[in-house]
Short mmCIF file of C-alpha atoms in Angstrom, two decimals:
data_model
loop_
_atom_site.label_atom_id
_atom_site.label_comp_id
_atom_site.label_asym_id
_atom_site.label_seq_id
_atom_site.Cartn_x
_atom_site.Cartn_y
_atom_site.Cartn_z
CA MET A 1 -181.60 -136.10 -38.02
CA ALA A 2 -177.88 -136.71 -37.90
CA MET A 3 -175.80 -133.61 -38.41
CA LYS A 4 -173.73 -133.74 -41.59
CA THR A 5 -170.05 -132.99 -41.53
CA ARG A 6 -168.57 -130.27 -43.70
CA ASP A 7 -167.02 -132.96 -45.93
CA GLN A 8 -170.41 -134.63 -46.35
CA ILE A 9 -171.99 -131.28 -47.25
CA ALA A 10 -169.21 -130.71 -49.78
CA ALA A 11 -170.05 -134.07 -51.34
CA ILE A 12 -173.71 -133.04 -51.50
CA TYR A 13 -172.70 -129.82 -53.23
CA THR A 14 -170.78 -131.79 -55.84
CA GLU A 15 -173.92 -133.83 -56.44
CA VAL A 16 -176.46 -130.99 -56.72
CA ALA A 17 -174.09 -128.79 -58.74
CA SER A 18 -173.18 -131.46 -61.28
CA LYS A 19 -173.22 -130.08 -64.81
CA GLU A 20 -174.51 -133.47 -65.93
CA GLY A 21 -177.82 -132.84 -64.17
CA LEU A 22 -180.61 -130.47 -65.20
CA LEU A 23 -180.58 -128.76 -61.82
CA TYR A 24 -177.27 -127.03 -62.51
CA HIS A 25 -178.70 -125.55 -65.71
CA VAL A 26 -181.96 -124.53 -64.04
CA ALA A 27 -179.92 -122.66 -61.46
CA HIS A 28 -177.97 -120.88 -64.18
CA ALA A 29 -180.84 -120.27 -66.63
CA ARG A 30 -181.04 -116.91 -68.37
CA LYS A 31 -183.57 -115.29 -70.68
CA ASP A 32 -181.39 -114.05 -73.48
CA ASN A 33 -183.87 -112.00 -75.48
CA THR A 34 -181.92 -109.56 -77.55
CA ASP A 35 -182.78 -107.21 -80.36
CA LYS A 36 -181.30 -104.88 -82.91
CA ASP A 37 -179.81 -101.52 -81.92
CA TYR A 38 -182.01 -98.87 -80.36
CA ASP A 39 -183.59 -96.61 -82.98
CA GLY A 40 -185.06 -93.57 -81.24
CA GLN A 41 -186.14 -91.85 -84.42
CA GLN A 42 -188.19 -94.84 -85.52
CA LEU A 43 -189.69 -95.13 -82.02
CA ARG A 44 -190.70 -91.46 -82.08
CA GLU A 45 -192.26 -91.86 -85.52
CA ILE A 46 -194.24 -94.93 -84.44
CA ALA A 47 -195.43 -93.16 -81.28
CA GLN A 48 -196.46 -90.10 -83.29
CA GLU A 49 -198.27 -92.27 -85.80
CA ARG A 50 -200.37 -94.01 -83.18
CA VAL A 51 -200.78 -91.45 -80.39
CA LYS A 52 -204.20 -90.07 -81.42
CA SER A 53 -205.64 -93.52 -81.98
CA ASP A 54 -204.23 -94.79 -78.65
CA ILE A 55 -205.70 -91.86 -76.71
CA LYS A 56 -209.09 -92.32 -78.39
CA LYS A 57 -209.15 -96.05 -77.66
CA LEU A 58 -207.89 -95.58 -74.10
CA ARG A 59 -210.55 -92.96 -73.38
CA ASP A 60 -213.17 -95.21 -74.91
CA ALA A 61 -211.98 -98.11 -72.74
CA ALA A 62 -211.89 -95.81 -69.70
CA GLY A 63 -215.69 -95.58 -70.06
CA THR A 64 -215.69 -99.16 -68.82
CA PHE A 65 -214.85 -97.85 -65.35
CA ARG A 66 -218.33 -96.30 -65.28
CA GLU A 67 -219.95 -99.58 -66.30
CA ARG A 68 -218.07 -101.60 -63.74
CA SER A 69 -218.12 -99.38 -60.69
CA LEU A 70 -220.10 -100.40 -57.63
CA PRO A 71 -221.12 -97.10 -56.02
CA ARG A 72 -221.30 -97.10 -52.24
CA PRO A 73 -224.90 -97.04 -50.95
CA MET B 1 -171.41 -102.29 -64.26
CA VAL B 2 -174.76 -100.71 -65.03
CA GLY B 3 -173.14 -97.34 -65.51
CA ALA B 4 -170.83 -98.82 -68.11
CA LEU B 5 -173.74 -100.20 -70.13
CA PHE B 6 -175.32 -96.80 -70.82
CA THR B 7 -173.18 -93.72 -71.21
CA GLU B 8 -174.32 -90.27 -70.14
CA GLU B 9 -174.71 -89.41 -73.82
CA GLU B 10 -176.97 -92.44 -74.39
CA ILE B 11 -179.12 -91.58 -71.38
CA LYS B 12 -179.43 -88.03 -72.67
CA GLY B 13 -180.54 -89.36 -76.07
CA ARG B 14 -183.13 -91.63 -74.45
CA PHE B 15 -184.39 -88.71 -72.34
CA LEU B 16 -184.80 -86.52 -75.44
CA ASP B 17 -186.75 -89.25 -77.26
CA PHE B 18 -188.87 -89.99 -74.20
CA PHE B 19 -189.60 -86.30 -73.65
CA GLU B 20 -190.64 -85.77 -77.28
CA ILE B 21 -192.98 -88.75 -77.15
CA ALA B 22 -194.46 -87.57 -73.85
CA GLN B 23 -194.85 -84.04 -75.18
CA GLU B 24 -196.66 -85.28 -78.29
CA PHE B 25 -198.93 -87.36 -76.07
CA CYS B 26 -199.77 -84.30 -73.97
CA GLU B 27 -200.49 -82.21 -77.08
CA CYS B 28 -203.03 -84.75 -78.31
CA TYR B 29 -204.41 -85.39 -74.83
CA ASN B 30 -205.05 -81.69 -74.31
CA GLU B 31 -207.17 -81.19 -77.44
CA GLY B 32 -210.49 -79.95 -76.12
CA ALA B 33 -209.57 -80.75 -72.53
CA PRO B 34 -210.53 -78.32 -69.75
CA THR B 35 -207.40 -79.09 -67.74
CA LEU B 36 -204.06 -79.23 -69.50
CA VAL B 37 -201.48 -81.90 -68.85
CA GLU B 38 -197.76 -81.34 -69.25
CA VAL B 39 -194.47 -83.13 -68.72
CA ASP B 40 -192.56 -82.56 -65.48
CA PRO B 41 -188.90 -82.74 -66.62
CA ALA B 42 -187.52 -83.68 -63.20
CA LEU B 43 -189.94 -86.58 -62.79
CA LEU B 44 -189.34 -87.74 -66.37
CA TYR B 45 -185.59 -87.67 -65.73
CA MET B 46 -186.17 -89.97 -62.76
CA VAL B 47 -188.22 -92.29 -64.97
CA VAL B 48 -185.54 -92.48 -67.66
CA THR B 49 -182.58 -93.06 -65.34
CA ALA B 50 -184.46 -95.66 -63.27
CA THR B 51 -185.65 -97.43 -66.42
CA TYR B 52 -182.15 -97.73 -67.85
CA ASP B 53 -180.71 -98.77 -64.49
CA ASP B 54 -183.22 -101.63 -64.52
CA ILE B 55 -182.40 -102.49 -68.13
CA GLY B 56 -178.70 -102.42 -67.29
CA ARG B 57 -179.20 -104.81 -64.39
CA TYR B 58 -181.27 -107.10 -66.63
CA LYS B 59 -178.60 -107.09 -69.31
CA ALA B 60 -175.80 -107.69 -66.84
CA TYR B 61 -177.55 -110.77 -65.49
CA HIS B 62 -179.17 -112.29 -68.56
CA LEU B 63 -176.88 -111.52 -71.48
CA SER B 64 -173.58 -113.22 -72.16
CA ASP B 65 -172.19 -110.02 -73.72
CA PRO B 66 -174.16 -107.22 -72.05
CA VAL B 67 -171.99 -104.44 -73.41
CA HIS B 68 -172.59 -105.25 -77.06
CA GLN B 69 -175.90 -107.12 -77.00
CA ARG B 70 -179.11 -105.10 -76.90
CA SER B 71 -182.06 -106.05 -74.73
CA ASN B 72 -185.30 -105.97 -76.67
CA ALA B 73 -187.98 -103.29 -76.55
CA VAL B 74 -190.20 -105.43 -74.32
CA LYS B 75 -187.89 -104.61 -71.41
CA ARG B 76 -187.97 -100.93 -72.29
CA ALA B 77 -191.77 -101.06 -72.29
CA ALA B 78 -191.97 -102.97 -69.01
CA TYR B 79 -189.43 -100.99 -67.01
CA ALA B 80 -190.70 -97.67 -68.38
CA THR B 81 -194.23 -98.65 -67.34
CA LYS B 82 -193.01 -99.53 -63.87
CA TRP B 83 -191.33 -96.16 -63.37
CA LEU B 84 -193.95 -94.05 -65.17
CA LEU B 85 -196.51 -95.36 -62.71
CA HIS B 86 -194.11 -94.76 -59.84
CA PHE B 87 -193.16 -91.16 -60.63
CA ASP B 88 -196.26 -89.97 -62.57
CA PRO B 89 -194.33 -87.46 -64.74
CA LEU B 90 -197.46 -86.18 -66.52
CA ILE B 91 -198.84 -83.48 -64.30
CA PHE B 92 -201.79 -81.09 -64.23
CA PRO B 93 -200.50 -77.75 -62.94
CA GLN B 94 -203.97 -76.20 -63.11
CA MET B 95 -205.32 -78.70 -60.60
CA GLY B 96 -204.17 -76.53 -57.73
CA HIS B 97 -206.17 -76.81 -54.55
CA ILE B 98 -207.33 -73.21 -54.67
CA THR B 99 -207.81 -72.05 -58.23
CA GLY B 100 -207.83 -75.12 -60.42
CA PRO B 101 -210.79 -77.05 -61.75
CA THR B 102 -211.20 -80.53 -60.31
CA GLY B 103 -212.58 -83.91 -61.11
CA HIS B 104 -212.20 -84.26 -64.86
CA THR B 105 -212.93 -87.67 -66.22
CA HIS B 106 -209.61 -89.00 -67.40
CA ASP B 107 -207.02 -87.05 -65.45
CA ALA B 108 -206.46 -89.74 -62.84
CA LEU B 109 -205.62 -92.14 -65.66
CA ALA B 110 -203.26 -89.95 -67.70
CA ASN B 111 -200.01 -91.58 -66.59
CA ALA B 112 -201.38 -95.09 -67.00
CA MET B 113 -202.63 -94.15 -70.47
CA PHE B 114 -199.26 -92.72 -71.41
CA ALA B 115 -197.46 -95.81 -70.09
CA ILE B 116 -199.66 -98.00 -72.28
CA HIS B 117 -199.17 -95.76 -75.32
CA PHE B 118 -195.38 -95.70 -74.86
CA SER B 119 -195.32 -99.47 -74.41
CA LEU B 120 -197.44 -100.15 -77.47
CA ALA B 121 -195.16 -97.96 -79.58
CA ASN B 122 -192.19 -100.00 -78.35
CA LEU B 123 -193.97 -103.28 -78.99
CA GLN B 124 -194.94 -102.14 -82.49
CA GLN B 125 -191.30 -101.30 -83.17
CA PHE B 126 -190.21 -104.65 -81.75
CA THR B 127 -192.69 -106.72 -83.74
CA SER B 128 -192.84 -104.53 -86.88
CA GLU B 129 -196.59 -105.09 -86.64
CA LYS B 130 -199.14 -102.33 -86.23
CA PHE B 131 -201.79 -103.53 -83.84
CA ASP B 132 -204.33 -102.30 -81.30
CA LEU B 133 -205.50 -104.02 -78.16
CA SER B 134 -209.12 -104.97 -77.63
CA LYS B 135 -211.23 -102.54 -75.60
CA LYS B 136 -211.28 -105.08 -72.76
CA MET B 137 -207.49 -105.37 -72.79
CA TYR B 138 -207.05 -101.58 -72.70
CA TYR B 139 -209.40 -101.47 -69.71
CA ASP B 140 -207.78 -104.41 -67.93
CA LEU B 141 -204.31 -102.95 -68.37
CA MET B 142 -205.40 -99.51 -67.17
CA TYR B 143 -207.18 -101.00 -64.17
CA ASP B 144 -204.23 -103.15 -63.17
CA LEU B 145 -201.71 -100.34 -63.62
CA VAL B 146 -203.78 -98.02 -61.44
CA PHE B 147 -205.03 -100.39 -58.74
CA ARG B 148 -202.80 -103.45 -58.69
CA GLN B 149 -199.12 -104.03 -58.23
CA LEU B 150 -197.76 -105.56 -61.38
CA ASN B 151 -194.06 -105.87 -60.83
CA SER B 152 -191.63 -105.53 -63.70
CA ASP B 153 -191.34 -109.31 -64.16
CA ALA B 154 -195.11 -109.55 -64.62
CA LEU B 155 -195.04 -106.61 -67.03
CA ILE B 156 -192.30 -108.24 -69.11
CA LEU B 157 -194.38 -111.40 -69.38
CA ILE B 158 -197.58 -109.50 -70.26
CA TYR B 159 -195.83 -107.44 -72.92
CA GLU B 160 -194.10 -110.53 -74.32
CA MET B 161 -197.49 -112.20 -74.61
CA ILE B 162 -198.91 -109.18 -76.42
CA ALA B 163 -195.90 -109.12 -78.77
CA ASP B 164 -196.20 -112.85 -79.42
CA THR B 165 -199.90 -112.46 -80.16
CA ALA B 166 -199.15 -109.61 -82.56
CA LEU B 167 -196.61 -111.82 -84.31
CA GLY B 168 -199.13 -114.63 -84.60
CA ASN B 169 -197.20 -116.90 -82.25
CA LYS B 170 -199.56 -119.23 -80.45
CA LEU B 171 -199.68 -118.92 -76.67
CA ILE B 172 -201.67 -122.09 -76.21
CA GLU B 173 -201.61 -125.35 -78.13
#
């Protein structure tokens, strides 16, 4: 393979980094998932509301470990 | 940059909220339990600061205006899960090697259970939908949090999928 000169590599850069192509935008993609302001009081209330039910369901589901274990002989 | 996104006062507020939620979890968890769980403040502090460092880095990279825009609660759930499982801030002081009882059924799972509870509360707040997971999903999540290495990117995707399902958004067409 012939070695490329720095000028040739610069030309390649111009090609791959063209804003006309999708590649440029793939390289700069972001996941802009935003939300409203943090509301700690509401979060605490929700957690308090569901904590007993979550613990009960988690303990119930934890019983599955017994069903799925493969004890060593 | 990250430091500028969350002030000391904000981190303190998040720590207070987190501590109250963890404390409430322990209260309920301890009902009828032979070994009592409690919150280790130092480990919880590590969880909170590491979680908001991660959120700050996420915001700095992904948001066009990271100072004023708020990342959603899915990130809070995912990064908190990552660090809760790393630092295990729910502890069992009575499980000392000499005097404490040993081998109670759920104790090895307490931090994973709390991480799931904290995450579901955040996802409920995010979606404004009250929902529970199926028994299989609770088990699968617990298993993976305890035995597998779900990195924070995987956790964000899993929690987004749960939130989308709660909102009735189709994941497959």
